[in-house]
Tab-separated table of N, CA, C and O in Angstrom:
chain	number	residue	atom	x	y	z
A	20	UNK	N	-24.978	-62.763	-18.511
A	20	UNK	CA	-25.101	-62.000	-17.283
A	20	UNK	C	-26.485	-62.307	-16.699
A	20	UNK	O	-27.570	-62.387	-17.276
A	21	UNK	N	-26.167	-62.461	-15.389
A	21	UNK	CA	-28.054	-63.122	-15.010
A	21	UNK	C	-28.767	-61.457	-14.493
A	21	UNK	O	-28.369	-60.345	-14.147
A	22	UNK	N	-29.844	-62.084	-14.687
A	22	UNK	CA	-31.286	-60.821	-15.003
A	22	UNK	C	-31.160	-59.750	-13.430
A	22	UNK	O	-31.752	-58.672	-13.479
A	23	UNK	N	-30.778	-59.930	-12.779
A	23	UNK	CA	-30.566	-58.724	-11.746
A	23	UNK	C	-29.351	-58.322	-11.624
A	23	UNK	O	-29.377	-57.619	-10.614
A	24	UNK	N	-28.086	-58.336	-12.113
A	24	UNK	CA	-26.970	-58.157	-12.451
A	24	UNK	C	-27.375	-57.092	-13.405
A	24	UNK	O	-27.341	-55.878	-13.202
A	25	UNK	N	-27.807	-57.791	-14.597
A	25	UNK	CA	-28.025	-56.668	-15.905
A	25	UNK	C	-28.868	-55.630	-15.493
A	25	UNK	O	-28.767	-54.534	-16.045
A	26	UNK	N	-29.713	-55.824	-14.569
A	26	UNK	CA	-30.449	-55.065	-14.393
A	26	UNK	C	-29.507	-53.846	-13.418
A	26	UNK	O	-29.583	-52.631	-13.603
A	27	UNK	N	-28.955	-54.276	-12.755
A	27	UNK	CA	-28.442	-53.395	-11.958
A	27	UNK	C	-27.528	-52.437	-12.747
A	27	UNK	O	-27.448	-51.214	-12.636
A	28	UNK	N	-26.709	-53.450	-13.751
A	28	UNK	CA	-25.573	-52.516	-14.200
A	28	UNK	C	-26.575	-51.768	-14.895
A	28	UNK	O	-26.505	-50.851	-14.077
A	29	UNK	N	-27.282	-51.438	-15.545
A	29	UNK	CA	-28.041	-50.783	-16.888
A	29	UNK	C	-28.375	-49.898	-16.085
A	29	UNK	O	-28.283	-48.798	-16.629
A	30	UNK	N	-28.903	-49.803	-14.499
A	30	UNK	CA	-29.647	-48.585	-13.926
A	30	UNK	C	-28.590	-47.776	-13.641
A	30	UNK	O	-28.566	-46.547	-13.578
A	31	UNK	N	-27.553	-48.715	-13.444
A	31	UNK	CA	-26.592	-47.328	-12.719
A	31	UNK	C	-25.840	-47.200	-14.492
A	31	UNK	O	-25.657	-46.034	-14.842
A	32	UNK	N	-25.601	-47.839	-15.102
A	32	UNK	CA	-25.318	-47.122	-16.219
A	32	UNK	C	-26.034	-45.446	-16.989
A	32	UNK	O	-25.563	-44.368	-17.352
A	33	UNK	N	-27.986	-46.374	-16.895
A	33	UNK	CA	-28.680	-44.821	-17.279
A	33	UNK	C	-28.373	-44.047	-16.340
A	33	UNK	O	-28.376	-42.883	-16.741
A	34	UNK	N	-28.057	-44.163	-15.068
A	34	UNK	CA	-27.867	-42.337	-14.049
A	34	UNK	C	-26.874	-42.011	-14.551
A	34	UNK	O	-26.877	-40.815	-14.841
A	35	UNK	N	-25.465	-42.843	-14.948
A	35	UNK	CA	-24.452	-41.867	-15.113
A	35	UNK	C	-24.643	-41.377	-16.688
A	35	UNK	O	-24.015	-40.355	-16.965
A	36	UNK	N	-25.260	-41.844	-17.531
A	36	UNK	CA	-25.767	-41.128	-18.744
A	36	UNK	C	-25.916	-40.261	-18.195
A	36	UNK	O	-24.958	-39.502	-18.048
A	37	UNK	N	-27.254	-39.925	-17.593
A	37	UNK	CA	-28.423	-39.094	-17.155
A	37	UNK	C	-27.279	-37.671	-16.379
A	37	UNK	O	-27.577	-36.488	-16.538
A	38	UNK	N	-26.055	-38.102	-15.602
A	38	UNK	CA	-25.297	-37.087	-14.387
A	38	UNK	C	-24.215	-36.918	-15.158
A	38	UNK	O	-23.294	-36.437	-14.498
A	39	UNK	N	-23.929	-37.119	-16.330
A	39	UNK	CA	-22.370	-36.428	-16.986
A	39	UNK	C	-22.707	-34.756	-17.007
A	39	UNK	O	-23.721	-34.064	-16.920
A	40	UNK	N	-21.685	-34.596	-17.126
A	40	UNK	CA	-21.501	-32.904	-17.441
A	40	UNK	C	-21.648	-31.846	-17.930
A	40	UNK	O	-21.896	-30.709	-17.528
A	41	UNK	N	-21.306	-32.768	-19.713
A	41	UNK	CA	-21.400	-31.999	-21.171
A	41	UNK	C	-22.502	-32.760	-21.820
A	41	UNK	O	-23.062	-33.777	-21.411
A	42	UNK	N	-22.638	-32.313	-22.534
A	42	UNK	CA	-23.685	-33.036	-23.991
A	42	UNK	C	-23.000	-34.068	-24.495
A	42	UNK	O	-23.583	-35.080	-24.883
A	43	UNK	N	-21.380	-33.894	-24.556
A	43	UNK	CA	-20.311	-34.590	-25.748
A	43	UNK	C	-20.206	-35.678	-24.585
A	43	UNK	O	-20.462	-36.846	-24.878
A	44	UNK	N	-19.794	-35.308	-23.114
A	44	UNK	CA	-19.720	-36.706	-22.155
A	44	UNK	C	-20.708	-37.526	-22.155
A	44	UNK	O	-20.492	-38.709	-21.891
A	45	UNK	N	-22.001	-37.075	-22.449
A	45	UNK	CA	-23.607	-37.593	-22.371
A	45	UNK	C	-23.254	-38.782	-23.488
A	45	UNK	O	-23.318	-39.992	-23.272
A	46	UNK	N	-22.846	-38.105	-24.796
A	46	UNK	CA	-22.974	-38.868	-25.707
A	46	UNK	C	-21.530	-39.846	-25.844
A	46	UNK	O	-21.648	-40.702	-26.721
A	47	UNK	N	-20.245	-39.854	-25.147
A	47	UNK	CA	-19.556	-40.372	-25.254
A	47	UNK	C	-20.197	-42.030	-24.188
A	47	UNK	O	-20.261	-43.231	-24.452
A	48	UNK	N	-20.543	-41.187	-22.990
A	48	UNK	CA	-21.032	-42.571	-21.468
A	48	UNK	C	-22.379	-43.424	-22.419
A	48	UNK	O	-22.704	-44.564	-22.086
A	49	UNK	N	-22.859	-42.930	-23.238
A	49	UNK	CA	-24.018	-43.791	-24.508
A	49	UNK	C	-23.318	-44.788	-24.997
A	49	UNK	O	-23.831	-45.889	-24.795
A	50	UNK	N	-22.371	-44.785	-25.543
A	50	UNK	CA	-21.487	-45.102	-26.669
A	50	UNK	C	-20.770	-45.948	-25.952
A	50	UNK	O	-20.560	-47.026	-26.508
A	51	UNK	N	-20.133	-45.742	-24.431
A	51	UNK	CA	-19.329	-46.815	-23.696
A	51	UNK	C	-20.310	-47.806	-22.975
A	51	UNK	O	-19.970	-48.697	-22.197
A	52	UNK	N	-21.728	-47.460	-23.413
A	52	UNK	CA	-22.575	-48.753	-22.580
A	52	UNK	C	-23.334	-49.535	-23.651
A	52	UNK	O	-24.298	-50.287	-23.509
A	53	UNK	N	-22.513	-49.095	-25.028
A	53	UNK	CA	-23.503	-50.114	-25.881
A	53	UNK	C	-24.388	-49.075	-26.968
A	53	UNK	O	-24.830	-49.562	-28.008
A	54	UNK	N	-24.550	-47.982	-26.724
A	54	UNK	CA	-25.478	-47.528	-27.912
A	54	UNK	C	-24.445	-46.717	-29.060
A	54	UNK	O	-23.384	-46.102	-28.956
A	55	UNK	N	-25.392	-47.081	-30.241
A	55	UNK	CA	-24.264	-46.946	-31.779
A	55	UNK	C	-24.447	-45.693	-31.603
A	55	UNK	O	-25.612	-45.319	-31.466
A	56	UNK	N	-23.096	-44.460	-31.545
A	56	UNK	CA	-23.242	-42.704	-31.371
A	56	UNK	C	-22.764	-42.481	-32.427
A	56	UNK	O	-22.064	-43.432	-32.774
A	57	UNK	N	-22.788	-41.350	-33.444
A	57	UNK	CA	-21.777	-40.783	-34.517
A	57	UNK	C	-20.987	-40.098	-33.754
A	57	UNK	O	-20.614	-39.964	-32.589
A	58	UNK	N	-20.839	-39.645	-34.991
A	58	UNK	CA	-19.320	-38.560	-34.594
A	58	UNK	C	-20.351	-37.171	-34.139
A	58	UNK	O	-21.574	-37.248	-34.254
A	59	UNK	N	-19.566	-35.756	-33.547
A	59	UNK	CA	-20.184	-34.752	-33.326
A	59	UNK	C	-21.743	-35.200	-32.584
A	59	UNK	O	-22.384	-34.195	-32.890
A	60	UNK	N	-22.301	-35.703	-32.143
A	60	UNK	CA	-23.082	-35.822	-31.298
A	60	UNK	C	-23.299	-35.136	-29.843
A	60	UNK	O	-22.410	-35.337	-29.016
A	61	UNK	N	-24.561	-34.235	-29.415
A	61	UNK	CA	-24.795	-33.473	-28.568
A	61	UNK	C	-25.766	-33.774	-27.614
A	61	UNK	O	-26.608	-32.880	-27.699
A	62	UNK	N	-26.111	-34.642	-26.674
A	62	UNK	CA	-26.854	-34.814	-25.867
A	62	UNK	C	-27.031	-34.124	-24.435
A	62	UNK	O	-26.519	-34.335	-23.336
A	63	UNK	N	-27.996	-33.187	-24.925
A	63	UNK	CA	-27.934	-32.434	-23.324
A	63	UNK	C	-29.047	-33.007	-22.426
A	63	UNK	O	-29.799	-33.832	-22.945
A	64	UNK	N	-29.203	-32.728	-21.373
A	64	UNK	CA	-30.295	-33.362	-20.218
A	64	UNK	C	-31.384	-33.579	-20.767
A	64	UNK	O	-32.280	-32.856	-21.205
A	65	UNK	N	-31.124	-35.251	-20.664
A	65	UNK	CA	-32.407	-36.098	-21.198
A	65	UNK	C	-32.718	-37.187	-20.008
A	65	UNK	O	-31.843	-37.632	-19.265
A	66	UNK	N	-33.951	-37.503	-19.955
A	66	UNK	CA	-34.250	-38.611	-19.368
A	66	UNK	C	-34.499	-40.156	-20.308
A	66	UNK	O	-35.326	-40.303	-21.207
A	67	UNK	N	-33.719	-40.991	-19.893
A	67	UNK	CA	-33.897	-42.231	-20.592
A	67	UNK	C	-35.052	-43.493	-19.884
A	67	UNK	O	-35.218	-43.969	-18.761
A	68	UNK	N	-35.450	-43.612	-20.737
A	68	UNK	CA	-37.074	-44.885	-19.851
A	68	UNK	C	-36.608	-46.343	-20.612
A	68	UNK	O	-36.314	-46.458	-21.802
A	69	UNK	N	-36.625	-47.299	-19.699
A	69	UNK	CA	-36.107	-48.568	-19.935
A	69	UNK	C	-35.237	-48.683	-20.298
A	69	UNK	O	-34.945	-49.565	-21.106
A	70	UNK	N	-33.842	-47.150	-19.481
A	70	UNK	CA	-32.411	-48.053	-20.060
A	70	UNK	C	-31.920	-49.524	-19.139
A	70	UNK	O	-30.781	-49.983	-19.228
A	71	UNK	N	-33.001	-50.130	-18.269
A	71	UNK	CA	-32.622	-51.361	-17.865
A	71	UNK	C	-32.325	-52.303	-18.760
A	71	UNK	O	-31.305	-52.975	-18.605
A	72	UNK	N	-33.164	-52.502	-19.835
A	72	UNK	CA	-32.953	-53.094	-20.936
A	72	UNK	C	-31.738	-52.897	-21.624
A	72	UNK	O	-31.751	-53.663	-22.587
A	73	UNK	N	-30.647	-52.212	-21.597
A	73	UNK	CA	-29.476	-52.044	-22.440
A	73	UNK	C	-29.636	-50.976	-23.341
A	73	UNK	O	-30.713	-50.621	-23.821
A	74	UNK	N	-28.789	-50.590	-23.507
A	74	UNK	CA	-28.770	-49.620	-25.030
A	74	UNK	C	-28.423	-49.913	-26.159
A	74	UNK	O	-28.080	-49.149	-27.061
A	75	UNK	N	-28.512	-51.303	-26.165
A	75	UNK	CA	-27.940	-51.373	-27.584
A	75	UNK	C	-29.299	-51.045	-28.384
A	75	UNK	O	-28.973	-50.908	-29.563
A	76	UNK	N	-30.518	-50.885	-28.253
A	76	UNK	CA	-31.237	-50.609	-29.253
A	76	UNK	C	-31.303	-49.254	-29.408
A	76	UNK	O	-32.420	-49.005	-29.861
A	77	UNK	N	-30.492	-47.971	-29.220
A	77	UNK	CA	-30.047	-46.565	-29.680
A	77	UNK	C	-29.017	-46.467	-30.684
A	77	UNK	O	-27.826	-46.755	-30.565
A	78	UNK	N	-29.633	-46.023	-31.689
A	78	UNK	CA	-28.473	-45.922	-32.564
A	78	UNK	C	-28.632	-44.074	-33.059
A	78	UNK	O	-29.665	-43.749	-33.644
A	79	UNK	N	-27.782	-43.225	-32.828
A	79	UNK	CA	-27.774	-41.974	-33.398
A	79	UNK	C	-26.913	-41.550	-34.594
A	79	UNK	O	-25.738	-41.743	-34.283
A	80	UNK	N	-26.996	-41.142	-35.610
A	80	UNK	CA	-26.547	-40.703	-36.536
A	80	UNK	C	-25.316	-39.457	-36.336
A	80	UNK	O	-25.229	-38.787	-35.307
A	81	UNK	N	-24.407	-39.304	-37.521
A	81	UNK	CA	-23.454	-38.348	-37.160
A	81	UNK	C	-24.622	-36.829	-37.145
A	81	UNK	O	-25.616	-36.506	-37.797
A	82	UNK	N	-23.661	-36.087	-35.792
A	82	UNK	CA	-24.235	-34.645	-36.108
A	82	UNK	C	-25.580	-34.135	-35.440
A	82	UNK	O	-26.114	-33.051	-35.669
A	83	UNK	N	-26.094	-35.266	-34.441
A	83	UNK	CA	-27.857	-35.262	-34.159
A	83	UNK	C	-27.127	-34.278	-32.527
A	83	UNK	O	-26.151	-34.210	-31.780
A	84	UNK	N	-28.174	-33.835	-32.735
A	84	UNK	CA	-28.713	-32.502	-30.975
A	84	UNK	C	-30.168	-33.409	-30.055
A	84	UNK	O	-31.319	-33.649	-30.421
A	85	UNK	N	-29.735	-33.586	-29.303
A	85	UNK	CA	-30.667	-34.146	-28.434
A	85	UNK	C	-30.657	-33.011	-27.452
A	85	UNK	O	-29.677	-32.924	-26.713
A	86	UNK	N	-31.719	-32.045	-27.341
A	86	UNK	CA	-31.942	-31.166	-26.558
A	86	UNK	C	-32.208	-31.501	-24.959
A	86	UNK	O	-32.075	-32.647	-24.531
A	87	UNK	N	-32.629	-30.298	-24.048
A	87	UNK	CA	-32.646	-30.372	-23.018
A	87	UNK	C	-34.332	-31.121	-22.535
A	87	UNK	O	-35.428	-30.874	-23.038
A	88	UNK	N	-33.956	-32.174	-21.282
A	88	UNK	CA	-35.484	-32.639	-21.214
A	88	UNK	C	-36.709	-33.496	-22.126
A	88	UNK	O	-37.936	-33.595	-22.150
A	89	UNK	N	-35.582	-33.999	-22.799
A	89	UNK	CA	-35.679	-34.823	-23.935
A	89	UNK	C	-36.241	-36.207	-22.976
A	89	UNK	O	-35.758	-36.366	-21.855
A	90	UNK	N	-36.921	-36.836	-23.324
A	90	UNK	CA	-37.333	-38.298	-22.960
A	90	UNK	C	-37.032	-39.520	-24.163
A	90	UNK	O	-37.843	-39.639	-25.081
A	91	UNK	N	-36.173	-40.150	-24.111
A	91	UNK	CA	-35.900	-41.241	-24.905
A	91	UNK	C	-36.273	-42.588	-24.320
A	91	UNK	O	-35.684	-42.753	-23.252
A	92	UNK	N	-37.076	-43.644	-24.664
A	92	UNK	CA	-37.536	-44.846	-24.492
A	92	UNK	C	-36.592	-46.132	-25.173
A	92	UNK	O	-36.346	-46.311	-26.366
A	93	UNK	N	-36.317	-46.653	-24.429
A	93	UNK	CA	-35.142	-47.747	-25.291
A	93	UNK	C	-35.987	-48.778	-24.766
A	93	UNK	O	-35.216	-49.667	-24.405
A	94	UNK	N	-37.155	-49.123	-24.537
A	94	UNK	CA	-37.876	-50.494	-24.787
A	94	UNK	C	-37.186	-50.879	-25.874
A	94	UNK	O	-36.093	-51.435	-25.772
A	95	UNK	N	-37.855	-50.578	-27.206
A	95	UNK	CA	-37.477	-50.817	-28.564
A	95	UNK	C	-36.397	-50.045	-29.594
A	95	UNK	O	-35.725	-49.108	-29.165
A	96	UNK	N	-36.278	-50.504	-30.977
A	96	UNK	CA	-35.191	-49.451	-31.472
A	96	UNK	C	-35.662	-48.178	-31.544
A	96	UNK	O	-36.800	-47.870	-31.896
A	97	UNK	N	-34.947	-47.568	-31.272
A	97	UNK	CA	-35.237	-46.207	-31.411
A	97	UNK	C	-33.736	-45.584	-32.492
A	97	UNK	O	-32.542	-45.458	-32.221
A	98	UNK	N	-34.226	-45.422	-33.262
A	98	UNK	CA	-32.556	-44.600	-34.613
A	98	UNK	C	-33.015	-43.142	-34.542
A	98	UNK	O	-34.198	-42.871	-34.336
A	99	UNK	N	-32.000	-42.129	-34.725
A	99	UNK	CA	-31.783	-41.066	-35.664
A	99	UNK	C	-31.133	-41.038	-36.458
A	99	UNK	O	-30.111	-41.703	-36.288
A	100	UNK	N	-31.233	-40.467	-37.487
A	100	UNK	CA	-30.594	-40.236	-38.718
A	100	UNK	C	-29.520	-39.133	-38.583
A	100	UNK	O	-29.691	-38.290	-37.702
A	101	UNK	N	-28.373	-39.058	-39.416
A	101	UNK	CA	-27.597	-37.986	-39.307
A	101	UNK	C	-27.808	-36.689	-39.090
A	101	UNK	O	-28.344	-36.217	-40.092
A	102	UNK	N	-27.639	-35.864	-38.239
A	102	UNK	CA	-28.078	-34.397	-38.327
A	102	UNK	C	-29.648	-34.021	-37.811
A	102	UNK	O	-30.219	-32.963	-38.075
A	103	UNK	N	-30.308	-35.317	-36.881
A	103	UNK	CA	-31.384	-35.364	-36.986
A	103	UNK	C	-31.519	-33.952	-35.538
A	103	UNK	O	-30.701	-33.520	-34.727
A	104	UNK	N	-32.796	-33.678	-35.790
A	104	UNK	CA	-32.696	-32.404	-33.935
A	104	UNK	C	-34.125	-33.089	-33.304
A	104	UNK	O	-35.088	-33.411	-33.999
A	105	UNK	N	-34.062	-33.195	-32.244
A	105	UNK	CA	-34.540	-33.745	-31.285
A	105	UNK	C	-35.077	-32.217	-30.181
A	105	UNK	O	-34.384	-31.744	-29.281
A	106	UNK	N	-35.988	-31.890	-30.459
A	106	UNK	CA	-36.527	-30.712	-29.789
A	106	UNK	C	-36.736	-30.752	-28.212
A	106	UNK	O	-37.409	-31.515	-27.521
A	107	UNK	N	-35.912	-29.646	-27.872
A	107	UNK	CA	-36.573	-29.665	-26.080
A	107	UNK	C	-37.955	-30.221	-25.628
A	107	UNK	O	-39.047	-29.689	-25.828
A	108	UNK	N	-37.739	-31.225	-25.073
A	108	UNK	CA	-38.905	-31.503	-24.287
A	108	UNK	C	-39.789	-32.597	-25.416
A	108	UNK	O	-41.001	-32.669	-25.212
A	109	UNK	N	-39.243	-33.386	-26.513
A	109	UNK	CA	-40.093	-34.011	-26.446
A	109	UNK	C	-39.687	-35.481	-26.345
A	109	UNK	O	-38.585	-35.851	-25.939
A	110	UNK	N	-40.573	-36.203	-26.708
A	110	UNK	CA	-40.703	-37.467	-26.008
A	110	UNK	C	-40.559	-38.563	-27.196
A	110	UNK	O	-41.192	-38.326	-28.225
A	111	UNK	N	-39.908	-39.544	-27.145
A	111	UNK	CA	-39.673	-40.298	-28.311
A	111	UNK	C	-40.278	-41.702	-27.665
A	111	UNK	O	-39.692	-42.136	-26.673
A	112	UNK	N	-41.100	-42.227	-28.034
A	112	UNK	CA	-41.491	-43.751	-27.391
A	112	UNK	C	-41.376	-44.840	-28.437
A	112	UNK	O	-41.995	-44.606	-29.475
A	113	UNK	N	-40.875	-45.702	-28.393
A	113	UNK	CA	-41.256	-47.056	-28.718
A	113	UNK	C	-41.761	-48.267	-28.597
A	113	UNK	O	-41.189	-49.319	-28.881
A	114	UNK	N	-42.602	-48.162	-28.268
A	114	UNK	CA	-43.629	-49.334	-28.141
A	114	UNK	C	-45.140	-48.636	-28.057
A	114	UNK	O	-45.314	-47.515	-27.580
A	115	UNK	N	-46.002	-49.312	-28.490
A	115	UNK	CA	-47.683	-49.473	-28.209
A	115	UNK	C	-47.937	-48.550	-27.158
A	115	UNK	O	-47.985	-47.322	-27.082
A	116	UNK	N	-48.106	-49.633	-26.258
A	116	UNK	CA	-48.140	-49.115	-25.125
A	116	UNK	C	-47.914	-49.109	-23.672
A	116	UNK	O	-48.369	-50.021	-22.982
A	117	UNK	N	-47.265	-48.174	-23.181
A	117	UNK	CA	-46.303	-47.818	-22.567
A	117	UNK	C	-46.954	-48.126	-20.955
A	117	UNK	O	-46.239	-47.997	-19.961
A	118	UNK	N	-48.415	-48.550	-20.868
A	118	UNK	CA	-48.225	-49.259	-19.280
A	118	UNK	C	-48.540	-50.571	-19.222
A	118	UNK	O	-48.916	-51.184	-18.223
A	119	UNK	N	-48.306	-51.171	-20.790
A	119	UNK	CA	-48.957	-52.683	-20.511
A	119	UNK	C	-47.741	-53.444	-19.594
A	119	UNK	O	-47.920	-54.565	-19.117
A	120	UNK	N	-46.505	-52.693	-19.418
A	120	UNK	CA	-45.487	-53.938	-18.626
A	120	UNK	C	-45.659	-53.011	-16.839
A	120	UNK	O	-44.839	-52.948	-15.923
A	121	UNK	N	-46.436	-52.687	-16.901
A	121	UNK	CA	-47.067	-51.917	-15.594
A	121	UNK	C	-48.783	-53.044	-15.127
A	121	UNK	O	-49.384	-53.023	-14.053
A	122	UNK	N	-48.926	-53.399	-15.660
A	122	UNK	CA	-50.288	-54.555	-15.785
A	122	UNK	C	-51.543	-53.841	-15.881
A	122	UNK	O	-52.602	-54.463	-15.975
């Protein structure tokens, strides 16, 4: 797929992550764009940073709560483990640092 294609599909992929309904739709529209979901998975209103890049580097474990206002970074891998909880409001990053592709 050439580089503004992917790019395009991945942005409008993260909004409709970002605009589903339920937690369970959140985590099902993850799962149909490429990121590994368990079973029972709860994603409520999160913001995702560099889902241009794809999701395949999200992988969540069975049973994990991704709370409200959650910030997830898919530069790099980012895993949870089964059952893992993901607290309102915080911020998960992967990489160094986060304005070197800003210059």
């Amino acid at each position: 797929m050439n580089s503004f294609f992917r790019l395009a599909y991945f942005t409008v992929a993260g909004w409709l992550v970002e605009a589903a309904f339920t937690p369970r739709l959140r985590a099902a529209a993850l799962r149909a764009f490429g990121a590994r979901v368990g079973r029972g998975v709860r994603v409520h209103r999160c913001q995702l940073m560099n889902h241009h890049l794809g999701f395949d580097h999200l992988e969540v474990g069975d049973g994990v709560f991704i709370g409200d206002g959650v910030i997830l970074d898919l530069a790099g891998p980012l895993r949870l483990g089964h059952r893992a909880t993901v607290s309102v409001r915080a911020v998960l990053l992967t990489h160094a640092d986060p304005g070197a592709s800003h210059g």
